[in-house]
mmCIF file of C-alpha atoms (C1' of nucleotides) in Angstrom:
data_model
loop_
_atom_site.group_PDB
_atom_site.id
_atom_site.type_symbol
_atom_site.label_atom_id
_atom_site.label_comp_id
_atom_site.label_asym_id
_atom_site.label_seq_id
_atom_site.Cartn_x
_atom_site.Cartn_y
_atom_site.Cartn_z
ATOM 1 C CA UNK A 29 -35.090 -0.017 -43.298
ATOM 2 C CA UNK A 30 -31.486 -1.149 -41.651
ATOM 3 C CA UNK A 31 -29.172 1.834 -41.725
ATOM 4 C CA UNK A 32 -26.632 -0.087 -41.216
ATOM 5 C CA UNK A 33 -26.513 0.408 -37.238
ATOM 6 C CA UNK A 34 -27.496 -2.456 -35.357
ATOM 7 C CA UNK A 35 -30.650 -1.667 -32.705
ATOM 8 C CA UNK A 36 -28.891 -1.841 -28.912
ATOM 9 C CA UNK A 37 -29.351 -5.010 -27.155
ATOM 10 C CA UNK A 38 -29.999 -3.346 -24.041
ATOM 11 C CA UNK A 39 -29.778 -5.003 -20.779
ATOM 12 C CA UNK A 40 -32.566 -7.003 -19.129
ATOM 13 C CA UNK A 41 -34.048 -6.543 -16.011
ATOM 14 C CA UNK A 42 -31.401 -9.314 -14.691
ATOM 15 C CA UNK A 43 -28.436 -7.715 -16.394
ATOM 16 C CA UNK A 44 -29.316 -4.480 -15.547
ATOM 17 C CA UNK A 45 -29.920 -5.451 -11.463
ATOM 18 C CA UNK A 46 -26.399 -7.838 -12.113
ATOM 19 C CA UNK A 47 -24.209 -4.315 -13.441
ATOM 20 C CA UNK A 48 -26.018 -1.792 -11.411
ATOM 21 C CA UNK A 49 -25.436 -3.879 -8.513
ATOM 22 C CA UNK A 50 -21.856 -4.171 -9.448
ATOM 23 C CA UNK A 51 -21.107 -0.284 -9.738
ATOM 24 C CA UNK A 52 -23.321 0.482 -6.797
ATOM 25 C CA UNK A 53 -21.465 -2.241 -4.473
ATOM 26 C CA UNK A 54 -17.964 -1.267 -6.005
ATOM 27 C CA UNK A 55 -18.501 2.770 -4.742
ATOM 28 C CA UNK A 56 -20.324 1.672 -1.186
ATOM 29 C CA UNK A 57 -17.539 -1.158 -0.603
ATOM 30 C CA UNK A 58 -14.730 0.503 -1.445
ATOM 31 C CA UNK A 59 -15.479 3.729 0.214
ATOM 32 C CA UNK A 60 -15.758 1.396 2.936
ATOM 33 C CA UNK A 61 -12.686 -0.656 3.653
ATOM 34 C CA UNK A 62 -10.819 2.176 1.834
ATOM 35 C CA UNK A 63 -11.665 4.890 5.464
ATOM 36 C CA UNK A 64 -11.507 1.233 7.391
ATOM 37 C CA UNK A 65 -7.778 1.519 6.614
ATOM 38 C CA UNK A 66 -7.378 4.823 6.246
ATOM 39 C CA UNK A 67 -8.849 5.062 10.011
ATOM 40 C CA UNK A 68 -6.846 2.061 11.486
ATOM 41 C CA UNK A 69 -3.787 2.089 9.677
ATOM 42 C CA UNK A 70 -3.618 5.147 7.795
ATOM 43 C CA UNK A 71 -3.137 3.664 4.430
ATOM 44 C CA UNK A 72 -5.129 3.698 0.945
ATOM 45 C CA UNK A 73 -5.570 0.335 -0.690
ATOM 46 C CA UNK A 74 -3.450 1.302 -3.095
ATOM 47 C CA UNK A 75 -1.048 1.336 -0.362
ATOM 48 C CA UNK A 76 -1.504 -1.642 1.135
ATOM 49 C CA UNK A 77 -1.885 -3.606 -1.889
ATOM 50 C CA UNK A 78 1.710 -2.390 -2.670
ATOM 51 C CA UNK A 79 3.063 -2.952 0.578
ATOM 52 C CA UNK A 80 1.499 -6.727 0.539
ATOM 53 C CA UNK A 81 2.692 -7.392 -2.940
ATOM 54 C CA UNK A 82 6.293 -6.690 -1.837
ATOM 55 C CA UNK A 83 6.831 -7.703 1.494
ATOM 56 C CA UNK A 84 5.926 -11.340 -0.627
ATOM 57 C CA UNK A 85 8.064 -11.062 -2.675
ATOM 58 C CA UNK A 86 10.441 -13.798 -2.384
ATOM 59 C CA UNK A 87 13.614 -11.738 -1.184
ATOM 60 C CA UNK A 88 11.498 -8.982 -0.153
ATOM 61 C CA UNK A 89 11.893 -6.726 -3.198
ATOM 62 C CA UNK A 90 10.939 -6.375 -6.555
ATOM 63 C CA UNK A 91 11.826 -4.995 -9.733
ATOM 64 C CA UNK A 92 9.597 -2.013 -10.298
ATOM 65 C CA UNK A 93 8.452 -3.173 -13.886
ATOM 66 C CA UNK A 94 7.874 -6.882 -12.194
ATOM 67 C CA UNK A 95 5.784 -5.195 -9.755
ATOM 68 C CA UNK A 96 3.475 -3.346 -11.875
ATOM 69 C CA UNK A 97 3.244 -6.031 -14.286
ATOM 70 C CA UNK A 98 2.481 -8.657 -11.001
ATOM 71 C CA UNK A 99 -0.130 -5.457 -10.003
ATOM 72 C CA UNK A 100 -1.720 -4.408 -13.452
ATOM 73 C CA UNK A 101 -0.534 -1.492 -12.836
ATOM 74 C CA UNK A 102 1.278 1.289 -15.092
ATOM 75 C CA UNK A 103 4.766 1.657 -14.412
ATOM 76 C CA UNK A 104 3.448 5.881 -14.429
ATOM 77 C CA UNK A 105 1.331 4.830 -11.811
ATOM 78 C CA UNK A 106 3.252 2.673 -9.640
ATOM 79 C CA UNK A 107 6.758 5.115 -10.162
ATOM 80 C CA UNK A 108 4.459 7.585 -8.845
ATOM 81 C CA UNK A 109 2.760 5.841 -5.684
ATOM 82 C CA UNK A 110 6.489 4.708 -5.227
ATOM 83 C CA UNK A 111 7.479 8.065 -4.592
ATOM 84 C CA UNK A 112 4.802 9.380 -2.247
ATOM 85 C CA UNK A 113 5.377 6.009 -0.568
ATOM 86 C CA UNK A 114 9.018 6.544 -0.312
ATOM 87 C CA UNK A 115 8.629 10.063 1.410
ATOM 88 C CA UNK A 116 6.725 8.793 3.871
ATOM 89 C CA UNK A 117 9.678 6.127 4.886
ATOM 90 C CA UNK A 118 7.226 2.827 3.752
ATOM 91 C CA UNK A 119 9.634 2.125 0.612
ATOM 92 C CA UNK A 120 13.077 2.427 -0.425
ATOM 93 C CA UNK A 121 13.793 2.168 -4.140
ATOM 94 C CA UNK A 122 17.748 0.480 -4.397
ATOM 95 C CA UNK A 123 19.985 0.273 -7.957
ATOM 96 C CA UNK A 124 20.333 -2.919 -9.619
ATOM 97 C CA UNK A 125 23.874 -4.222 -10.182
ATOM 98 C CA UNK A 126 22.940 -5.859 -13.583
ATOM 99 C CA UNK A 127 21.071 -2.658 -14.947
ATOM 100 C CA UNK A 128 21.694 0.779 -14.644
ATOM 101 C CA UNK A 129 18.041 1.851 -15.404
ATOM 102 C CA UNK A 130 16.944 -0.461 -13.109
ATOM 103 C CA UNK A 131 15.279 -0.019 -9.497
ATOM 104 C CA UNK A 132 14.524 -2.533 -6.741
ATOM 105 C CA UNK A 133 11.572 -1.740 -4.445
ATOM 106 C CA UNK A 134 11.826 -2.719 -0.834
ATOM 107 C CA UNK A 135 9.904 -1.905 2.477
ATOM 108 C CA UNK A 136 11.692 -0.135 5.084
ATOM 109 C CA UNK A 137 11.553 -1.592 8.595
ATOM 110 C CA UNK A 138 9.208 0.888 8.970
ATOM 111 C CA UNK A 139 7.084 -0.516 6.165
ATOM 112 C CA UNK A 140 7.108 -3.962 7.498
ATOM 113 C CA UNK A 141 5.901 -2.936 10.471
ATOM 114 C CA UNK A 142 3.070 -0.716 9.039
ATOM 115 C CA UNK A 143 1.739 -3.619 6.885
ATOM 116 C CA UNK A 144 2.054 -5.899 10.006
ATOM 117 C CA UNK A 145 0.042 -3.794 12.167
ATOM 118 C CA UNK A 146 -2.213 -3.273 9.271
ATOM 119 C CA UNK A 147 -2.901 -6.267 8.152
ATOM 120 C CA UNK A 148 -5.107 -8.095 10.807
ATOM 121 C CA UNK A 149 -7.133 -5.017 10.751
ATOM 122 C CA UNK A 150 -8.072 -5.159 6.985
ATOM 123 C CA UNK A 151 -8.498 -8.323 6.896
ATOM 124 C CA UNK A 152 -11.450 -8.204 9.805
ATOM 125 C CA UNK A 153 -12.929 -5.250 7.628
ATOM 126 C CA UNK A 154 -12.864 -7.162 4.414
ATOM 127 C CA UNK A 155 -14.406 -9.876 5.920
ATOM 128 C CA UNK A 156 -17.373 -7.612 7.818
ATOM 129 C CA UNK A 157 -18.314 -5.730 5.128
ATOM 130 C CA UNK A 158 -18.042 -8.607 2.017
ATOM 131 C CA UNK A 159 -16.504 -11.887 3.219
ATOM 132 C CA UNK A 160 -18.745 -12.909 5.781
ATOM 133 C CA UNK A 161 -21.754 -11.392 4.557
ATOM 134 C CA UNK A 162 -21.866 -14.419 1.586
ATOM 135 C CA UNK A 163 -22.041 -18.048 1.860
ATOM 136 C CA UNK A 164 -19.200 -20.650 0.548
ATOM 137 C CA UNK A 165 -21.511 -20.757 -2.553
ATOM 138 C CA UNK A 166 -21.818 -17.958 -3.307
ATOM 139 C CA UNK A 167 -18.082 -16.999 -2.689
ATOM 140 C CA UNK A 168 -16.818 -19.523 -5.057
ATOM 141 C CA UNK A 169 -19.421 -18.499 -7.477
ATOM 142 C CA UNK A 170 -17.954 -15.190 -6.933
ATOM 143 C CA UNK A 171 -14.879 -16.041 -7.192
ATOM 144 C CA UNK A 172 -15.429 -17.679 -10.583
ATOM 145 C CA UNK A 173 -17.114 -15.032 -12.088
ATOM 146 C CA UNK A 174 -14.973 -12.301 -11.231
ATOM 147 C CA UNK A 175 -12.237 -14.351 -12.362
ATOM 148 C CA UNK A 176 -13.931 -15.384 -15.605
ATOM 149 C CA UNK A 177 -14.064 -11.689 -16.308
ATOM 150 C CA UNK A 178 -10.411 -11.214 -15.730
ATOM 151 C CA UNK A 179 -9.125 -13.826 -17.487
ATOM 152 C CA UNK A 180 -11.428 -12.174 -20.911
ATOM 153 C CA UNK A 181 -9.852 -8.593 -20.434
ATOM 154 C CA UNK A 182 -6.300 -9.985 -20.126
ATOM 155 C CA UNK A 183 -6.403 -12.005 -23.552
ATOM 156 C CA UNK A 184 -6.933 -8.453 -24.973
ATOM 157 C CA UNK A 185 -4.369 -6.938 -22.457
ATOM 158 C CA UNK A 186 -1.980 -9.455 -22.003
ATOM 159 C CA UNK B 17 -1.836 -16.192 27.545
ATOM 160 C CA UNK B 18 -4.856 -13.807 26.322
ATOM 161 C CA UNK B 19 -3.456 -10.679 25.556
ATOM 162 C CA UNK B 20 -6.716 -9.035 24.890
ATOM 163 C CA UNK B 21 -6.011 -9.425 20.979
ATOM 164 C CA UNK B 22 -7.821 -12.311 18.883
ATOM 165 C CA UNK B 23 -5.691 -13.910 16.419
ATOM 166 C CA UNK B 24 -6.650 -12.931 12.888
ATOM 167 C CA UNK B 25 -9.284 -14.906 11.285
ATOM 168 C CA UNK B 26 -7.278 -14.613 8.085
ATOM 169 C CA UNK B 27 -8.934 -15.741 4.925
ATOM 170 C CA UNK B 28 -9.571 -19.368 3.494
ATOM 171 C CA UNK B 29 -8.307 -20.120 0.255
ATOM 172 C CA UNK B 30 -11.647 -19.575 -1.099
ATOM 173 C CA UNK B 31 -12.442 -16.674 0.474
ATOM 174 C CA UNK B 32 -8.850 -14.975 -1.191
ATOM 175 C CA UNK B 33 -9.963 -15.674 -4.575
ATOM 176 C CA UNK B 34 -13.153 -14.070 -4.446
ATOM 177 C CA UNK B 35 -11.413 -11.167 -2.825
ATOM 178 C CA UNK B 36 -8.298 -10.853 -4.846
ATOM 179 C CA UNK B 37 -10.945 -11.995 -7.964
ATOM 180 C CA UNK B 38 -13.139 -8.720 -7.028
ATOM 181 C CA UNK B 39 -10.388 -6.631 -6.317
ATOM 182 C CA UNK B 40 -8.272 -7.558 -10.016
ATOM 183 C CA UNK B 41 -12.247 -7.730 -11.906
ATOM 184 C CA UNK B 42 -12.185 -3.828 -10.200
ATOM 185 C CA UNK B 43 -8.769 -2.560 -11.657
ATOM 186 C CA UNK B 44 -9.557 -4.203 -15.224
ATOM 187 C CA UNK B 45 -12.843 -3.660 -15.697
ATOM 188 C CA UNK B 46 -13.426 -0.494 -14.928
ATOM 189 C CA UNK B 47 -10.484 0.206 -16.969
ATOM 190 C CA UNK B 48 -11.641 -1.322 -19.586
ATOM 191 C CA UNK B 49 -15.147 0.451 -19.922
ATOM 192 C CA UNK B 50 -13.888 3.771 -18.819
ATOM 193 C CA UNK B 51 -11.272 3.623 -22.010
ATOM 194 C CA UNK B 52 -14.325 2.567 -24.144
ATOM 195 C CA UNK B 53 -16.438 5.173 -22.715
ATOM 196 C CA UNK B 54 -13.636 7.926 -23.361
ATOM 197 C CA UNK B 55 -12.959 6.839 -26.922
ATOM 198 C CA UNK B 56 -16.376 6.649 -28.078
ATOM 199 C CA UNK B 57 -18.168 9.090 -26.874
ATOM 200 C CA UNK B 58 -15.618 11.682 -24.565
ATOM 201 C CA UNK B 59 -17.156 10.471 -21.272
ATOM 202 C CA UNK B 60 -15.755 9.103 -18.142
ATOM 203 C CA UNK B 61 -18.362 6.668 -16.041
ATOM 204 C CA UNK B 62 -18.940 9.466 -13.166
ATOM 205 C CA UNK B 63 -20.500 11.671 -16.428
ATOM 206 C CA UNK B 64 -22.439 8.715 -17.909
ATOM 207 C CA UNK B 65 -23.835 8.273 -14.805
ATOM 208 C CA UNK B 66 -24.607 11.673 -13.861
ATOM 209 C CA UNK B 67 -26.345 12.155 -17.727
ATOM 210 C CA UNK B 68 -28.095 9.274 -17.310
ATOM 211 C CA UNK B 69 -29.601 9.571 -13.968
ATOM 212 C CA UNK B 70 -31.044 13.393 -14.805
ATOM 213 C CA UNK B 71 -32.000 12.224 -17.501
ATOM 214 C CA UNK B 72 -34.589 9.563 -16.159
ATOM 215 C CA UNK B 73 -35.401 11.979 -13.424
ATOM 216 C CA UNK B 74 -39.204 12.759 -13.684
ATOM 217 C CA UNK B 75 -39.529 15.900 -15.404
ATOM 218 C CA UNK B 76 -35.385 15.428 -16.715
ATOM 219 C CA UNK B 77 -34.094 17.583 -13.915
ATOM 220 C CA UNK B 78 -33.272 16.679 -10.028
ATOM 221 C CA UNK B 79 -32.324 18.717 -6.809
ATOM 222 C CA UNK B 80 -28.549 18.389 -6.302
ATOM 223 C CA UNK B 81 -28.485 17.181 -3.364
ATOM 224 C CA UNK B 82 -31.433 15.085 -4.396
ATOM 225 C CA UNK B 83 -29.313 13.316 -7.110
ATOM 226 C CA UNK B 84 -26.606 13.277 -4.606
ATOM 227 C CA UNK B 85 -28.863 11.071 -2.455
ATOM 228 C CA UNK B 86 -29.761 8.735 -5.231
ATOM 229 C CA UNK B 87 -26.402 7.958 -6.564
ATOM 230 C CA UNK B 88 -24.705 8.026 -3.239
ATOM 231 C CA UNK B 89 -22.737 10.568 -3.815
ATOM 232 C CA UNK B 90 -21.312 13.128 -1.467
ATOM 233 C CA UNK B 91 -22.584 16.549 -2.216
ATOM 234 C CA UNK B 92 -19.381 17.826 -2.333
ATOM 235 C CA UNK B 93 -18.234 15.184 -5.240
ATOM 236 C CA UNK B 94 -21.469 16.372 -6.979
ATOM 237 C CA UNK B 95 -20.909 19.590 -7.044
ATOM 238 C CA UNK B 96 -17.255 19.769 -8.043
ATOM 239 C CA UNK B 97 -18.280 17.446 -10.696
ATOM 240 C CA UNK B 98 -21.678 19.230 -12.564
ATOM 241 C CA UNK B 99 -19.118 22.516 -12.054
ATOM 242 C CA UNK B 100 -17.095 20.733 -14.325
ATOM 243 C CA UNK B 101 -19.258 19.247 -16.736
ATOM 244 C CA UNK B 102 -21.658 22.732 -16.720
ATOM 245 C CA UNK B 103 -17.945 24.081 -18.220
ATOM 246 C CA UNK B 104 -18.258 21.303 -21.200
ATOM 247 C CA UNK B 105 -21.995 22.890 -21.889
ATOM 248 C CA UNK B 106 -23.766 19.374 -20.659
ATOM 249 C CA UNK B 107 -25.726 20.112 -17.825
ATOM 250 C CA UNK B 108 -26.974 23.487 -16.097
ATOM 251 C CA UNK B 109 -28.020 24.736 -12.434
ATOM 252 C CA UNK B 110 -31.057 26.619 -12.405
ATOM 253 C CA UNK B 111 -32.775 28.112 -9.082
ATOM 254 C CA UNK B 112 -35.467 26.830 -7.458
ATOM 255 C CA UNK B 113 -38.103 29.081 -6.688
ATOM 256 C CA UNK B 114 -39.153 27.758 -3.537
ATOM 257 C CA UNK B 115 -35.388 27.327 -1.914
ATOM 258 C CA UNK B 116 -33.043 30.228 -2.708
ATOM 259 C CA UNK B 117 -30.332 27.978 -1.757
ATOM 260 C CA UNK B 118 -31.342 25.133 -4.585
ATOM 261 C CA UNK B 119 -30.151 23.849 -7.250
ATOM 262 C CA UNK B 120 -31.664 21.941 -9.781
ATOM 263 C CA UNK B 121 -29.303 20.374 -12.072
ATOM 264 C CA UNK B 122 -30.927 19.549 -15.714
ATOM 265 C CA UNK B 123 -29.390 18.738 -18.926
ATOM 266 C CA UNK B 124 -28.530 20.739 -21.985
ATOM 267 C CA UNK B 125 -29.606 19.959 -25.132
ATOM 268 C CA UNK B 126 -25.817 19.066 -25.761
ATOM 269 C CA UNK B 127 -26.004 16.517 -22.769
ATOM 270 C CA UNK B 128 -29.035 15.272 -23.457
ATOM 271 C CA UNK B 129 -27.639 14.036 -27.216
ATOM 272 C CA UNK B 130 -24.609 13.156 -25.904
ATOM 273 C CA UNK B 131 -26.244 10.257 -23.579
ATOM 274 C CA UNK B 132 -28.211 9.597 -26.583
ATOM 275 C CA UNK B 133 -25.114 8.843 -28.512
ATOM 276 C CA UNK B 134 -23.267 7.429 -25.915
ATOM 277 C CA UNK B 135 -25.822 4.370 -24.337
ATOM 278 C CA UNK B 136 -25.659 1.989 -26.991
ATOM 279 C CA UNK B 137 -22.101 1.954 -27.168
ATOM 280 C CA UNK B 138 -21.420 1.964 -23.757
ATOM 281 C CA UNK B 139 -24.299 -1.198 -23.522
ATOM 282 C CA UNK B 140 -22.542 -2.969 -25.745
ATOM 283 C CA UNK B 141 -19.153 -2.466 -23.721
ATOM 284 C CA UNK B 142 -20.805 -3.701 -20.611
ATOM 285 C CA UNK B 143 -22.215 -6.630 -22.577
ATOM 286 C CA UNK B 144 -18.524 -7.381 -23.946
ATOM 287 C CA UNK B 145 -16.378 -7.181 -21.029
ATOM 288 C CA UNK B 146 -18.707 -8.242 -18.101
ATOM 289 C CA UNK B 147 -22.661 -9.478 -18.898
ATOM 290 C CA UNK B 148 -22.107 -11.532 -21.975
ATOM 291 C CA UNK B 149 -19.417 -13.105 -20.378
ATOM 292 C CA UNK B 150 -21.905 -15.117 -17.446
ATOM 293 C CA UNK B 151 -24.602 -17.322 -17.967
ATOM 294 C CA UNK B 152 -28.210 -16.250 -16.588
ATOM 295 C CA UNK B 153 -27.563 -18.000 -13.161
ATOM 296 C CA UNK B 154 -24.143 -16.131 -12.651
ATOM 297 C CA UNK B 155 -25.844 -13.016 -13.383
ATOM 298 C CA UNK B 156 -28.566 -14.044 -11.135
ATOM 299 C CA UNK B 157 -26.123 -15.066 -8.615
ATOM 300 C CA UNK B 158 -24.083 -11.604 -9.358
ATOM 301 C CA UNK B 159 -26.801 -9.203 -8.645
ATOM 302 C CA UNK B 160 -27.583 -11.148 -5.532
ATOM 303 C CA UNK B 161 -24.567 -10.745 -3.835
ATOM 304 C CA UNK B 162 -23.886 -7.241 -4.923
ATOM 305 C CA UNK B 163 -27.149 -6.047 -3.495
ATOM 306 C CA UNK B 164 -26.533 -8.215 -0.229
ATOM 307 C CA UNK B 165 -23.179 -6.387 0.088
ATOM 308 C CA UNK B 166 -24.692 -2.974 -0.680
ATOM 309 C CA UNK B 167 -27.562 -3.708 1.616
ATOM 310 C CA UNK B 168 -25.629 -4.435 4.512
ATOM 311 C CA UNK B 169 -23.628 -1.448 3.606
ATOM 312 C CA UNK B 170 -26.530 1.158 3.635
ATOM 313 C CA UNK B 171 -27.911 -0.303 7.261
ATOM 314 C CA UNK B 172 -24.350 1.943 8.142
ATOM 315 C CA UNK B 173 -24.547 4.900 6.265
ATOM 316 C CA UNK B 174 -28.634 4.985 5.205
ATOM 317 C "C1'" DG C 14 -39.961 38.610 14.459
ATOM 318 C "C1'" DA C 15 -35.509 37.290 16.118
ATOM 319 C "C1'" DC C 16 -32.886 32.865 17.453
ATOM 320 C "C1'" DG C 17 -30.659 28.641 16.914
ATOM 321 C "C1'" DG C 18 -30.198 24.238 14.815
ATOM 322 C "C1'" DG C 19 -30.247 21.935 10.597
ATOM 323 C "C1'" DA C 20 -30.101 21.746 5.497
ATOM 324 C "C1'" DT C 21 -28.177 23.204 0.943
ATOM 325 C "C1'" DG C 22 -24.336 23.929 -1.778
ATOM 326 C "C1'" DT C 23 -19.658 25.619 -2.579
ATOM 327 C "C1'" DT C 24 -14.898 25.971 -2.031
ATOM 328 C "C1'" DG C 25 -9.855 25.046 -1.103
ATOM 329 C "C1'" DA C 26 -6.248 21.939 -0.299
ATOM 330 C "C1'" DC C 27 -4.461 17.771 -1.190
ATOM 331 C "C1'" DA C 28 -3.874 12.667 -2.754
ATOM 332 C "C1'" DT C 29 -4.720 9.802 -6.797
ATOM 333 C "C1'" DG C 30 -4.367 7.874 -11.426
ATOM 334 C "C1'" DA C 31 -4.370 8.352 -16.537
ATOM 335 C "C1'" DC C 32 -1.844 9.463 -20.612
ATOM 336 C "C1'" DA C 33 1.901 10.904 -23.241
ATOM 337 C "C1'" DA C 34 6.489 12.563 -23.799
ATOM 338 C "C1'" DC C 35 11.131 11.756 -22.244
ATOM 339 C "C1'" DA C 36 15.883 10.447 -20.750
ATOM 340 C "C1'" DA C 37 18.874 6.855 -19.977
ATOM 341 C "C1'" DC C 38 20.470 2.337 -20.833
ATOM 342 C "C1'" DC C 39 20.816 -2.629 -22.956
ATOM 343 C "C1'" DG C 40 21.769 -5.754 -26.323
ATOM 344 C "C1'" DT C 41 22.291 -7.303 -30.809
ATOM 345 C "C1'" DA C 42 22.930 -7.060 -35.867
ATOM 346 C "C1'" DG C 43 26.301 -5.566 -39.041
ATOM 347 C "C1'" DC D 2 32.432 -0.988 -32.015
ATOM 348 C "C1'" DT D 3 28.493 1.568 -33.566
ATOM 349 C "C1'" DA D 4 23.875 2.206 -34.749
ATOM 350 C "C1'" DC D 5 19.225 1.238 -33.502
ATOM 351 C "C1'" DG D 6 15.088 -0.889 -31.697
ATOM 352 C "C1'" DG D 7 13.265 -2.055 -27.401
ATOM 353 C "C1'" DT D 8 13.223 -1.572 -22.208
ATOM 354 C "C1'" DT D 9 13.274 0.781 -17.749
ATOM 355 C "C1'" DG D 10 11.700 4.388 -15.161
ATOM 356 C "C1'" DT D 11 10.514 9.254 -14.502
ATOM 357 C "C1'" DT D 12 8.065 13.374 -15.158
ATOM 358 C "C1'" DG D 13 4.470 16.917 -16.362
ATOM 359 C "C1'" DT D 14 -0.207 17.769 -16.879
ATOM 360 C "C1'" DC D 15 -4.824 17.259 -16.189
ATOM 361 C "C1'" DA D 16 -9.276 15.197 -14.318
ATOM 362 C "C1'" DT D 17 -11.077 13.114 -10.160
ATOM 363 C "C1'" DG D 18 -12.480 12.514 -5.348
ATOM 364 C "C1'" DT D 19 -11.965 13.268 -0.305
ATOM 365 C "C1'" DC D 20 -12.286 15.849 3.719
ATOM 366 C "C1'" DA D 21 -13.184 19.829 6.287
ATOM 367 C "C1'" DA D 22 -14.499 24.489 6.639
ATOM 368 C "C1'" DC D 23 -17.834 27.809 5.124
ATOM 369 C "C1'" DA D 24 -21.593 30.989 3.608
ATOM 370 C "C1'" DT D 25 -26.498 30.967 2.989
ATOM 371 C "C1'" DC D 26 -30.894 30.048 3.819
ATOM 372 C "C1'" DC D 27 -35.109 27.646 5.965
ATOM 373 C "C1'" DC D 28 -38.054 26.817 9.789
ATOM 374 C "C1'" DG D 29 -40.004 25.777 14.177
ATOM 375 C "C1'" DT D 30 -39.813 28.268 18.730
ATOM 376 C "C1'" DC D 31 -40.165 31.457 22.027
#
DNA sequence: GACGGGATGTTGACATGACAACAACCGTAG
DNA sequence: CTACGGTTGTTGTCATGTCAACATCCCGTC
């Protein structure tokens, strides 16, 4: 009677309220803090996740292969965000003495000042719309899980 | 010394990992199942979850703007998106008799073995990369914060 | 039985991101 | 010092999603 394909383990009730919950928060939330910024600051996430992740960076620029790697990102994806970014004065890619092929991200002054203005901003909206909406429990047990589930797709992914 | 400005409530520690720990779970994960989706079975998660939601509709068809509603979609998404997969032969528009404007998307016979093929597979992805991952009370824990987060969300936008 | 406001869908323009194919360059084995 | 495998970025193409503007149609009113 086996034809060799195992019978789907579907989900339970729990597992299926855990994932649906998960898909259905990710679309409302991010819709959400995505027009947040997009109102107040006039950036995408995307955006402002690249503008955060440099303006860290010790020195205030980053290699654009370090940055994608530090993001997850593709180096398609970033080389292309780069450029839309650059026309609109945020970045400024710069040569690398050591390598030829090589390209330094940096923020323009401009850019500094954008994520500056921005930042407070998202921060308040992250905060209404997820933050402050859980208790300390529940946002380290949050915090655990989500990283629990990272740390699993990057031992395939490295 | 008030300029009329409150100083950011920036985040705790805590309160960074579960956000940087949701936003990094978002980039991988649905990475990760969307690839798995694609490979086995040609689908991206927006056509899963069109194909599946038809296809537990009462009577296997629903109103567009109906099925709009129910997976919070914008009508506009919706639309570009059943143009596109009524072009792979997976779904149809008929007319309603009762609205000339209607449109009831149902699925072909195409679609309807295609989400047939596709659900145990794609199970077994979610089970891999997210649900198997937690224990019951995480999952517990999960789906009550997601639906706390979408809950608040919808008292916005019903 | 025509009007006006609201609902139903569609469309066009544009920003994103994924994948794969490339061009250029580095460094090391020989 | 040359060939070659690996690295750095870039580019083209295509599928998605967003927003705003529309064309149609329905319905309660007057």
């Amino acid at each position: 009677m086996d034809d060799g394909v195992d019978r789907p383990r579907w989900l339970s009730k729990e597992e299926d309220r855990a994932w649906r919950g998960y898909r259905r928060m990710q679309l409302l939330l991010n819709r959400q803090i995505a027009r947040d910024l997009a109102r107040d600051a006039g950036l995408s996430e995307a955006d402002y996740d690249v503008l955060s992740n440099v303006s860290e960076a010790p020195g205030g620029s980053m290699r654009l292969t370090e940055l994608a790697r530090h993001m997850r990102w593709s180096k398609s994806r970033l080389s292309h965000h780069i450029t839309r970014m650059e026309q609109r004065g945020l970045v400024v890619r710069g040569e690398v003495a050591s390598d030829a092929r090589g390209s330094v991200i940096s923020l323009t002054d401009r850019g500094l000042e954008t994520i500056r203005q921005a930042a407070p901003g998202h921060v308040e909206s992250v905060r209404r719309h997820f933050v402050d909406l859980l208790t300390p429990a529940q946002l380290a047990a949050f915090a655990e899980i989500s990283w629990t589930v990272v740390d699993h797709l990057l031992e395939a992914e490295p």
